[in-house]
PDB file of C-alpha atoms and ligand atoms in Angstrom:
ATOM      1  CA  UNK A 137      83.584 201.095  74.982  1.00  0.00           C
ATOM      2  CA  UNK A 138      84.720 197.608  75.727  1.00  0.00           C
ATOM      3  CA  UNK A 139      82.480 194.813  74.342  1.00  0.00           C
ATOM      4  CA  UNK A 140      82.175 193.273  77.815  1.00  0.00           C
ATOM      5  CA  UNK A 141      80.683 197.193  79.223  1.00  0.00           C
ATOM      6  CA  UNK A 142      78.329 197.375  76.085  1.00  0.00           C
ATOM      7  CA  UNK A 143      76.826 193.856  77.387  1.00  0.00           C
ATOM      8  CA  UNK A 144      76.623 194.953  80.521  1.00  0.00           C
ATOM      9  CA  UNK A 145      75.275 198.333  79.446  1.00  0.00           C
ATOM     10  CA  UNK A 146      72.452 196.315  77.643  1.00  0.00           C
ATOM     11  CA  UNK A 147      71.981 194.218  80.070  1.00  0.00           C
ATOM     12  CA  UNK A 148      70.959 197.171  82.634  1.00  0.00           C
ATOM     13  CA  UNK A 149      68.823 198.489  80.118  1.00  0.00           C
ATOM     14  CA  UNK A 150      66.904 195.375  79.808  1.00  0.00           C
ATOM     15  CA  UNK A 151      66.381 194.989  82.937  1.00  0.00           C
ATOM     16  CA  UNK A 152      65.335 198.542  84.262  1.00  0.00           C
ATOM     17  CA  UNK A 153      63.041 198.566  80.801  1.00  0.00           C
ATOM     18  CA  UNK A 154      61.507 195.597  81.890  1.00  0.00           C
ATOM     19  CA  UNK A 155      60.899 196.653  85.748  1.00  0.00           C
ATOM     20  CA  UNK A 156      59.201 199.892  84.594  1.00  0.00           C
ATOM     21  CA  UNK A 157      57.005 199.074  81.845  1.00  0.00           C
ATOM     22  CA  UNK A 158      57.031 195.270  80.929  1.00  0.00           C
ATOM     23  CA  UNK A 159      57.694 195.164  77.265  1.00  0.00           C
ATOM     24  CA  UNK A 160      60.019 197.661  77.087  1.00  0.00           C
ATOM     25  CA  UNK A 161      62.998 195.499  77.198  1.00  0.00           C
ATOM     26  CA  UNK A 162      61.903 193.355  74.782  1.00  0.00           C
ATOM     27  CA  UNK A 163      61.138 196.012  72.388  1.00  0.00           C
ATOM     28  CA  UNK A 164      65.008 197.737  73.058  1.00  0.00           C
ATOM     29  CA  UNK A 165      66.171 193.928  72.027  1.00  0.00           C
ATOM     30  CA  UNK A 166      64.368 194.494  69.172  1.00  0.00           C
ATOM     31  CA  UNK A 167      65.145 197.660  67.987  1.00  0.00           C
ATOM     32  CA  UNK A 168      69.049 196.681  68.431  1.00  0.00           C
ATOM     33  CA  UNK A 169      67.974 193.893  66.263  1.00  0.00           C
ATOM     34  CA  UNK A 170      66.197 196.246  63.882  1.00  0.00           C
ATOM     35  CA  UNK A 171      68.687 199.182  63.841  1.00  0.00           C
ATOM     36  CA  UNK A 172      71.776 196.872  62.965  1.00  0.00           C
ATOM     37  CA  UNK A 173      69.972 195.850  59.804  1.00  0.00           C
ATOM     38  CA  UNK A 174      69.457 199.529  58.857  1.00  0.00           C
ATOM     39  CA  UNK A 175      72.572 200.078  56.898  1.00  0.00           C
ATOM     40  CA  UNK A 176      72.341 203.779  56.461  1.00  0.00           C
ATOM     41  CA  UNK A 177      73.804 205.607  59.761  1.00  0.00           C
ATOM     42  CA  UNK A 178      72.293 208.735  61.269  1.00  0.00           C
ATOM     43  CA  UNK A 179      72.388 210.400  65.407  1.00  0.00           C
ATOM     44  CA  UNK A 180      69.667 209.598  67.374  1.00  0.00           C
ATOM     45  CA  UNK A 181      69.204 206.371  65.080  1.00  0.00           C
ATOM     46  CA  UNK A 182      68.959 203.854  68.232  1.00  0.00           C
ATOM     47  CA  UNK A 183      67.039 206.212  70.470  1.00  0.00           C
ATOM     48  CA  UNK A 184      64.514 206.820  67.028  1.00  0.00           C
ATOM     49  CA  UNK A 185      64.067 203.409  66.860  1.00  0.00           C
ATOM     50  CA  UNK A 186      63.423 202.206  70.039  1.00  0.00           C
ATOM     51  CA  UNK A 187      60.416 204.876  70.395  1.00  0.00           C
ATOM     52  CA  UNK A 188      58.895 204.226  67.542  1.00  0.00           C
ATOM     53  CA  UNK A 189      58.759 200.835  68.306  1.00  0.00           C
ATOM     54  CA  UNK A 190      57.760 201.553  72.095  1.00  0.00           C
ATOM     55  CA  UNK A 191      54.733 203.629  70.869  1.00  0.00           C
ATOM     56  CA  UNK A 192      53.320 200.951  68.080  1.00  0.00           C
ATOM     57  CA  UNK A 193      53.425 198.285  70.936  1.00  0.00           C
ATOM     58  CA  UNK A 194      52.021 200.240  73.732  1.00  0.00           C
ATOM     59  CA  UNK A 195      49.245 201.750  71.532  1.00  0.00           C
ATOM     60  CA  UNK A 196      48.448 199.337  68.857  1.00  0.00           C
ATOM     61  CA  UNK A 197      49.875 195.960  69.316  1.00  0.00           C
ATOM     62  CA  UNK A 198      49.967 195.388  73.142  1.00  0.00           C
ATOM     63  CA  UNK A 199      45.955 196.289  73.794  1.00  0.00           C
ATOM     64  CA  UNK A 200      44.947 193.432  71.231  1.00  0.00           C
ATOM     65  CA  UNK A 201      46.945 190.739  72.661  1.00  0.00           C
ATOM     66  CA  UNK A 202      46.659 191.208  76.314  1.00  0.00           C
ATOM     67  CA  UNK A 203      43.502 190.117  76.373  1.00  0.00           C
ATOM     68  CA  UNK A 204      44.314 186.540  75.321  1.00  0.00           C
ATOM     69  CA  UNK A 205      46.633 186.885  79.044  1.00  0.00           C
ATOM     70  CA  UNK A 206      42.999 187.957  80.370  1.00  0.00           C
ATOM     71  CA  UNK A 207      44.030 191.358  80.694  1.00  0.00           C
ATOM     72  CA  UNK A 208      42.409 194.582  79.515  1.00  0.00           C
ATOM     73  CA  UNK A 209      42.876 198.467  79.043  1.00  0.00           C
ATOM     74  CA  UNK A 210      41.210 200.124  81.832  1.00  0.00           C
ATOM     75  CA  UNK A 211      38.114 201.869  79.608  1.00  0.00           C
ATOM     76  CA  UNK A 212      38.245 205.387  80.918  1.00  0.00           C
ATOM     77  CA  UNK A 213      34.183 207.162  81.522  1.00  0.00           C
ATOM     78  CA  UNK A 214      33.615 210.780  82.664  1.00  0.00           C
ATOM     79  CA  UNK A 215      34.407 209.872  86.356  1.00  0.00           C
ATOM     80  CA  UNK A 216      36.974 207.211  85.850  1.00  0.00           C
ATOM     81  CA  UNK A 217      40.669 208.795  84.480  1.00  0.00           C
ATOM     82  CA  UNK A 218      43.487 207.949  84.776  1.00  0.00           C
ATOM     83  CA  UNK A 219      45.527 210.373  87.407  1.00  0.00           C
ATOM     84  CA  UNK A 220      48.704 210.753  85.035  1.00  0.00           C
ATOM     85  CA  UNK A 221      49.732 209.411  81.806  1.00  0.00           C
ATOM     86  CA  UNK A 222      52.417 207.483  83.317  1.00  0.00           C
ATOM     87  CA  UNK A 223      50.461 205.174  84.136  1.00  0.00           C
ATOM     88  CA  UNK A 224      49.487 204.423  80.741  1.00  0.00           C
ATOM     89  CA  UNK A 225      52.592 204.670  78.848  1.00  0.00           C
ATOM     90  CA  UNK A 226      54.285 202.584  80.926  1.00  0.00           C
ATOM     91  CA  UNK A 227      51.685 200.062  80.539  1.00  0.00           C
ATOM     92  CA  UNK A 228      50.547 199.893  84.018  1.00  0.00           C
ATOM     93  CA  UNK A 229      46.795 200.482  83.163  1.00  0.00           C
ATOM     94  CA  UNK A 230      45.456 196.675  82.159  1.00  0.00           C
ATOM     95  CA  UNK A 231      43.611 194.549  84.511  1.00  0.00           C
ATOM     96  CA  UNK A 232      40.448 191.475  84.567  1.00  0.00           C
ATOM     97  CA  UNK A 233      37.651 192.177  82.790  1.00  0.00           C
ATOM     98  CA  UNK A 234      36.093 191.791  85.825  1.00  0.00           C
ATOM     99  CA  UNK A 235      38.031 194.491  87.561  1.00  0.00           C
ATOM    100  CA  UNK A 236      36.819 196.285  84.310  1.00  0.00           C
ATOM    101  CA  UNK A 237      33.486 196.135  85.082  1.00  0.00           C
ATOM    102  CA  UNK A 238      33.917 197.185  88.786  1.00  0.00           C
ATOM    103  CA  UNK A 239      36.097 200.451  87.691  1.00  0.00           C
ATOM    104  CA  UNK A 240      33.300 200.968  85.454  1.00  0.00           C
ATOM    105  CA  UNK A 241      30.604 201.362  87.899  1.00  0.00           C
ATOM    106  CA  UNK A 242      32.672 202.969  90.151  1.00  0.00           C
ATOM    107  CA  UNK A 243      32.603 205.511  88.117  1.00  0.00           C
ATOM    108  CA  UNK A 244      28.827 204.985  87.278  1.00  0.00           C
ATOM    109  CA  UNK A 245      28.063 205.241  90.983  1.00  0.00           C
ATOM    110  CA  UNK A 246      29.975 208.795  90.911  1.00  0.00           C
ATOM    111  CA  UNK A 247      27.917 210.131  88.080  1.00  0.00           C
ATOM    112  CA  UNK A 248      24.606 208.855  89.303  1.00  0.00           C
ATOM    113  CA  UNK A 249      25.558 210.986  92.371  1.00  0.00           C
ATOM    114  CA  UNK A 250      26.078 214.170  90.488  1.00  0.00           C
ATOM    115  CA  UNK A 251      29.502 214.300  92.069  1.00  0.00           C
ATOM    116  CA  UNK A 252      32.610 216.717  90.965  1.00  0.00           C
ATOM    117  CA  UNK A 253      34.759 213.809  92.314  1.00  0.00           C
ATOM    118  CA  UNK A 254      36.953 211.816  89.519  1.00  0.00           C
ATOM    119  CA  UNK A 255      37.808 207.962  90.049  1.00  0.00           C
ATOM    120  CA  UNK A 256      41.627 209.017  89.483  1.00  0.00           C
ATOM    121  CA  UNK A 257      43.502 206.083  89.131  1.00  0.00           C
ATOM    122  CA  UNK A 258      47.149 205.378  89.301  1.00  0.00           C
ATOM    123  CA  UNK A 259      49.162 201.996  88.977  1.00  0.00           C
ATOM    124  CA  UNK A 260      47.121 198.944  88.124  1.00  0.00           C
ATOM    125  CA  UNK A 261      49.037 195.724  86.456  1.00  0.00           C
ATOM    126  CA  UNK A 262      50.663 194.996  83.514  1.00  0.00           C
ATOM    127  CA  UNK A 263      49.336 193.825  80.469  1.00  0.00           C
ATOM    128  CA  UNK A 264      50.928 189.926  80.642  1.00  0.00           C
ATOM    129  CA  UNK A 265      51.893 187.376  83.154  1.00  0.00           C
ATOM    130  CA  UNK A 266      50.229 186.456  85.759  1.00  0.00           C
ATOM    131  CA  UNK A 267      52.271 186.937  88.394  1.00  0.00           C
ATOM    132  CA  UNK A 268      54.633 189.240  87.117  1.00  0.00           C
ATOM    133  CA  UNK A 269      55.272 191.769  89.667  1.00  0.00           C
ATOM    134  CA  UNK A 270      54.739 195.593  89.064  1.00  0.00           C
ATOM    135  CA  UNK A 271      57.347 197.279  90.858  1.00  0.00           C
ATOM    136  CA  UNK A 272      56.820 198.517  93.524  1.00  0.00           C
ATOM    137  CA  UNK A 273      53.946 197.426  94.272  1.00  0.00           C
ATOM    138  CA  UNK A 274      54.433 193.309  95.030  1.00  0.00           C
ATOM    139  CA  UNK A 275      50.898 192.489  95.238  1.00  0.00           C
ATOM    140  CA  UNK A 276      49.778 194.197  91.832  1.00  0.00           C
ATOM    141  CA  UNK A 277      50.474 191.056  89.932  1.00  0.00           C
ATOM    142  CA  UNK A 278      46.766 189.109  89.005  1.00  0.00           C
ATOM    143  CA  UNK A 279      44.800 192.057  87.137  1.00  0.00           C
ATOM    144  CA  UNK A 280      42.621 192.866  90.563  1.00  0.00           C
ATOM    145  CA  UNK A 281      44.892 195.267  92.059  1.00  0.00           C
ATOM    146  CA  UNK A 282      44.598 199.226  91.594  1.00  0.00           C
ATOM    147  CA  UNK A 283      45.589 202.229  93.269  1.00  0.00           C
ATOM    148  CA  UNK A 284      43.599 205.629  93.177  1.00  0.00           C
ATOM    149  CA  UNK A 285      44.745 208.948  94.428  1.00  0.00           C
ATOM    150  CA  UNK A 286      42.830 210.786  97.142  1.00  0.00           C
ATOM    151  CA  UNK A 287      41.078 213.865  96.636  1.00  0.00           C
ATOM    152  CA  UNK A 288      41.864 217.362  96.828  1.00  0.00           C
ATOM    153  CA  UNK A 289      40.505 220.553  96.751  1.00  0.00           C
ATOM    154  CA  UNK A 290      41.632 224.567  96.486  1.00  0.00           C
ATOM    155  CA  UNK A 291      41.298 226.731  99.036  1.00  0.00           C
ATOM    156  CA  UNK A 292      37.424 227.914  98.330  1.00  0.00           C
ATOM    157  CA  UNK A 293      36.610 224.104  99.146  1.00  0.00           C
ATOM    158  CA  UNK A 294      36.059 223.259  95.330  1.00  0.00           C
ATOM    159  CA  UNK A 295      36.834 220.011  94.483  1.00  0.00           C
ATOM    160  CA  UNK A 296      40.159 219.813  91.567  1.00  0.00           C
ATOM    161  CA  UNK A 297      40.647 216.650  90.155  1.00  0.00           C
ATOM    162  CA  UNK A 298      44.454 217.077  90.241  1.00  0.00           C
ATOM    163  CA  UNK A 299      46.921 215.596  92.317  1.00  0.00           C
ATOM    164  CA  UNK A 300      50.126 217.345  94.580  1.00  0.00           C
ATOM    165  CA  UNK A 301      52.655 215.119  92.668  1.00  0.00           C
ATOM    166  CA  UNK A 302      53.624 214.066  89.169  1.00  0.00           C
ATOM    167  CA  UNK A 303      53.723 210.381  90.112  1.00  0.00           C
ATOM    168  CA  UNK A 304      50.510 210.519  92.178  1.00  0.00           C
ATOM    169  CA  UNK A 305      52.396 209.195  94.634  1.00  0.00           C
ATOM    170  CA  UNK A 306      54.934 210.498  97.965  1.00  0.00           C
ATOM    171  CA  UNK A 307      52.679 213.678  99.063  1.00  0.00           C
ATOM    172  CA  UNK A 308      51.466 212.233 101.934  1.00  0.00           C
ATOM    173  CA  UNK A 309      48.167 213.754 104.579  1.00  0.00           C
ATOM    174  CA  UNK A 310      50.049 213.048 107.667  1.00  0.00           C
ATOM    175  CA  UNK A 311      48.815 212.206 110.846  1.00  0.00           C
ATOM    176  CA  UNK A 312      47.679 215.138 112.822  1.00  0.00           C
ATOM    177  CA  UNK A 313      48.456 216.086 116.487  1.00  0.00           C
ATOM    178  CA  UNK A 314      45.488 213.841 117.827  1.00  0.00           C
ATOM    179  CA  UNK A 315      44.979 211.117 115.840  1.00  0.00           C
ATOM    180  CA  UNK A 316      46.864 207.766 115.915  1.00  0.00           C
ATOM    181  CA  UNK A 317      50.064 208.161 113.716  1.00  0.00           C
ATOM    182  CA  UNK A 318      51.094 204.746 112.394  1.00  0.00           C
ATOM    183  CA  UNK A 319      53.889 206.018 110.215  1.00  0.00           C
ATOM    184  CA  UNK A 320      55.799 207.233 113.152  1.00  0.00           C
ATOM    185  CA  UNK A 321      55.018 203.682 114.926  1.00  0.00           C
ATOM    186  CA  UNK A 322      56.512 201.369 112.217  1.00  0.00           C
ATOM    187  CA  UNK A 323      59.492 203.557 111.715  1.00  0.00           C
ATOM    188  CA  UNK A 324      60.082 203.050 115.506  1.00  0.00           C
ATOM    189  CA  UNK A 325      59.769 199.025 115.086  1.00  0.00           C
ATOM    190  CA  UNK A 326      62.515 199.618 112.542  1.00  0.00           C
ATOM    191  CA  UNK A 327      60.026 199.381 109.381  1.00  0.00           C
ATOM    192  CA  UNK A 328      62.693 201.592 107.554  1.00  0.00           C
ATOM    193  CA  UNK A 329      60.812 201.155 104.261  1.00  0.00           C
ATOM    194  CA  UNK A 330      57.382 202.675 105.588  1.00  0.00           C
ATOM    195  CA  UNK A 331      57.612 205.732 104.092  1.00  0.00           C
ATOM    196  CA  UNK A 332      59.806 205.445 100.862  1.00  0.00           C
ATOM    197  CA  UNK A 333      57.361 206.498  98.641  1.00  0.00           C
ATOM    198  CA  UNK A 334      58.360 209.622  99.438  1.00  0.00           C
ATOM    199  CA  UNK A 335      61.362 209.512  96.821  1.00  0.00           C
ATOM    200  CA  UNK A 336      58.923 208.418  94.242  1.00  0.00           C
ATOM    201  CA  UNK A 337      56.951 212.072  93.832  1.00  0.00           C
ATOM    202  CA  UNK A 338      58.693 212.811  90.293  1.00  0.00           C
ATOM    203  CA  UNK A 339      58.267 216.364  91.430  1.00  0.00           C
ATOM    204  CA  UNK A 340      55.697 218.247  93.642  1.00  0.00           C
ATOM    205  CA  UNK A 341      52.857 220.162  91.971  1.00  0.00           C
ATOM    206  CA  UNK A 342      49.997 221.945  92.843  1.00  0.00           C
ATOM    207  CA  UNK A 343      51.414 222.885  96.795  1.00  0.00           C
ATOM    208  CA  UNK A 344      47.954 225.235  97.143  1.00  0.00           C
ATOM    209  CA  UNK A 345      45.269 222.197  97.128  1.00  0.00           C
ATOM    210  CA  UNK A 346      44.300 220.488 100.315  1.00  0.00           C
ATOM    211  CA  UNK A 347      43.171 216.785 101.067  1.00  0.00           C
ATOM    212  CA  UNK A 348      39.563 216.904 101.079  1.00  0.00           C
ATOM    213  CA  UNK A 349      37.974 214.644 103.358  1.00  0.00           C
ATOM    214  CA  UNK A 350      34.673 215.313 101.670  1.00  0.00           C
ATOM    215  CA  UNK A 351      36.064 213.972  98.262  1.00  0.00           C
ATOM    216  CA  UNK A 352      37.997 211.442  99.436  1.00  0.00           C
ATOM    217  CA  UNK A 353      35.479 209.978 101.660  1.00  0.00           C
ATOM    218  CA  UNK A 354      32.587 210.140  98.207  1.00  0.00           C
ATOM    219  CA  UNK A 355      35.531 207.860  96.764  1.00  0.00           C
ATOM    220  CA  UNK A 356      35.422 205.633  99.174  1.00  0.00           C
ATOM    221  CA  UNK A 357      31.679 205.253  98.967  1.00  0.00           C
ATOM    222  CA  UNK A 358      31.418 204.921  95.988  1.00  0.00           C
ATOM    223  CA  UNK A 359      34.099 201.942  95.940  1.00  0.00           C
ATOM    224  CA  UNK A 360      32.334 200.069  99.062  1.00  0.00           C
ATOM    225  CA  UNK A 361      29.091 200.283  97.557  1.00  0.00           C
ATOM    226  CA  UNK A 362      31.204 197.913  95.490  1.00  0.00           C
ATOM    227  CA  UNK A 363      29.940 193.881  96.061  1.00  0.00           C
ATOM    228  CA  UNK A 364      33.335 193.124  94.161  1.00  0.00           C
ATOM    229  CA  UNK A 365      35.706 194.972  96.472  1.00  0.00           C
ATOM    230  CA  UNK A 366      37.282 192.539  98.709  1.00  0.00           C
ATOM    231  CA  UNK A 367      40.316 194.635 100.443  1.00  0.00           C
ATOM    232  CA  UNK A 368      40.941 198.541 100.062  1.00  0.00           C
ATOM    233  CA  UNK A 369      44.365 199.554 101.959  1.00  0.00           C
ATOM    234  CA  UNK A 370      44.244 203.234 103.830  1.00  0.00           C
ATOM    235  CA  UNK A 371      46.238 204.697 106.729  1.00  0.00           C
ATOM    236  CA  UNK A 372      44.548 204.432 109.709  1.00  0.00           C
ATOM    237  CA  UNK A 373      43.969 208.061 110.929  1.00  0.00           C
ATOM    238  CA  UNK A 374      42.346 208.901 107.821  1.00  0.00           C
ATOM    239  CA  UNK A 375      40.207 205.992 108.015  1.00  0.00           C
ATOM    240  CA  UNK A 376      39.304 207.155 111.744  1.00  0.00           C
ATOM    241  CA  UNK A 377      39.189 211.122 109.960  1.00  0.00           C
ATOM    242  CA  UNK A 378      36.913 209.989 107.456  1.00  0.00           C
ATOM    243  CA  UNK A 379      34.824 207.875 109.944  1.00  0.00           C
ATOM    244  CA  UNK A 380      34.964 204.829 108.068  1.00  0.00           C
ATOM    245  CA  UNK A 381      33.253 201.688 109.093  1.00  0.00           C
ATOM    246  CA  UNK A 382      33.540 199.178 106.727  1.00  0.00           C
ATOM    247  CA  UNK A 383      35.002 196.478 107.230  1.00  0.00           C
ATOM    248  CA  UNK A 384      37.163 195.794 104.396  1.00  0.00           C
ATOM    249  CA  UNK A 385      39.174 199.158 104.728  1.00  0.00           C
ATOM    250  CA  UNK A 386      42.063 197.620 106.419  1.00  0.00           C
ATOM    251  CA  UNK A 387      45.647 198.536 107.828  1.00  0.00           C
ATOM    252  CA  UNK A 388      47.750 196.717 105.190  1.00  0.00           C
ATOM    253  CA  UNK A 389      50.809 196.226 107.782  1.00  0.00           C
ATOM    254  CA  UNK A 390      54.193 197.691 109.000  1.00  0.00           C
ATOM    255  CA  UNK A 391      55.590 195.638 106.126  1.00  0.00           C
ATOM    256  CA  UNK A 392      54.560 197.496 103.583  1.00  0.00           C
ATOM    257  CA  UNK A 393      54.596 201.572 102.690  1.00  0.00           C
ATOM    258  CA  UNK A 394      52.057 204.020 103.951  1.00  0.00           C
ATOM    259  CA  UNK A 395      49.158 204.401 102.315  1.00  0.00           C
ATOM    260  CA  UNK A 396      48.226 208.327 103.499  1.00  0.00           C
ATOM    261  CA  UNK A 397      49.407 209.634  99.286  1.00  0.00           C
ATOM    262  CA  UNK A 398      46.791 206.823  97.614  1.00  0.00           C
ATOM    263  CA  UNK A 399      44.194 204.640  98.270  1.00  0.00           C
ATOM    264  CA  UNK A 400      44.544 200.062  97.348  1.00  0.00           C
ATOM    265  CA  UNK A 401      41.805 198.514  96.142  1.00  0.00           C
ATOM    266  CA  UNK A 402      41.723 195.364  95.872  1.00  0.00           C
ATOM    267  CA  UNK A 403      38.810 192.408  94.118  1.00  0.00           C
ATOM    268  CA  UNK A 404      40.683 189.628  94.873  1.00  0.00           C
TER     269      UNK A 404
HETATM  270 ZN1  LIG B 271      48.370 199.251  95.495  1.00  0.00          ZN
END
């Protein structure tokens, strides 16, 4: 391989590292670093190198210095989880202290309530920067953005905690025949973007549960009983499905994606 490709190779790495998972292109620049020092050759010796130095920063070093960006770990409790690991590998599970302490009694609300329903949540922010976009979600950039998934259930009405796609995200609870679609109207403004999360489903699981409005809409409660919540981002026929009246469940905009697969919340 040229030198000029290799750069550019590199390069790309960086950058995609970066996009997904924040220090991940740092730590490939310094496991290059590390592995050209290693004199003693062996396959796989790049590749080795770079996870072992992924894991030690994800799992060790990057939880005790986030906090001096005023970011945390989100502290999971028996009804707050995280939906998929993903999430937390690729460093997209840190946010405010203060979005802490909401998540956490979120989650206390649901267990005072006896409920089977899970807080499962998916993409928050990264651990540094504020400001630092995480792709591709623009606005989860200040610690006070996360996304949860909605709730399903099997087909005896039990509530699973489990989601219908590896990401959490894509499977979407479309409109039905008499309710308002809004997917269908921004596409037709030329909104060509609305529903791209649909290529970001890593896979479809689970095809046999169903949305459950019953466990969806006990989510929901149990975030608007919230003082902190300020914004919470839902399509608008399940909103009218679920019979929602608050007023900070909003319609986040043609500009944006459709929120039918998860459910914004927002404290700031
Ligand atoms: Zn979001």
């Amino acid at each position: 391989m040229s030198r000029k490709l290799k750069y550019l190779e590199r390069a790309f790495l960086f950058v995609i590292l970066t996009i997904v998972s924040q220090v991940g292109g740092l730590v490939y620049l310094l496991s290059l670093f590390l592995s050209k020092r290693i004199k003693y050759q062996f396959f796989g010796k790049g590749i080795l190198m770079f996870s072992t130095l992924y894991i030690l920063s994800t799992f060790l070093i990057v939880p005790i210095i986030a906090p001096l960006f005023g970011r945390e770990k989100i502290k999971n409790k028996s009804h707050l989880q995280p939906a998929n690991y993903l999430s937390i590998v690729l460093n997209r599970n840190y946010v405010t202290p203060e979005t802490n302490v909401f998540l956490q009694n979120i989650s206390n609300h649901l267990a005072q309530a006896n409920s089977n329903v899970q807080a499962r949540y998916l993409d928050a922010c990264f651990p540094f920067f504020k400001g630092f976009p995480l792709l591709p979600h623009l606005s989860h950039k200040d610690g006070c953005k996360i996304d949860f998934s909605l709730v399903y259930e099997d087909e005896d009405g039990r509530i699973v905690n489990k989601g219908k796609s590896r990401s959490g995200y894509g499977i979407f609870e479309d409109a039905k025949n008499d309710e308002f679609n809004q997917c269908k109207d921004c596409l037709q403004k030329g909104y060509f973007q609305y529903d791209y999360p649909k290529y970001l489903t890593l896979g479809k699981v689970n095809s046999e549960l169903k949305f459950s409005k019953k466990g969806t809409k006990e989510l929901i409660d149990a975030i608007v009983s919230q003082k902190a919540l300020c914004k919470m981002f839902i399509e608008p026929h399940l909103k009218q499905r679920m019979k929602l009246s608050d007023s900070r469940i909003r319609f986040h905009g043609c500009g944006a994606v459709r929120h039918d697969d998860h459910i914004h919340v927002q404290i700031n």
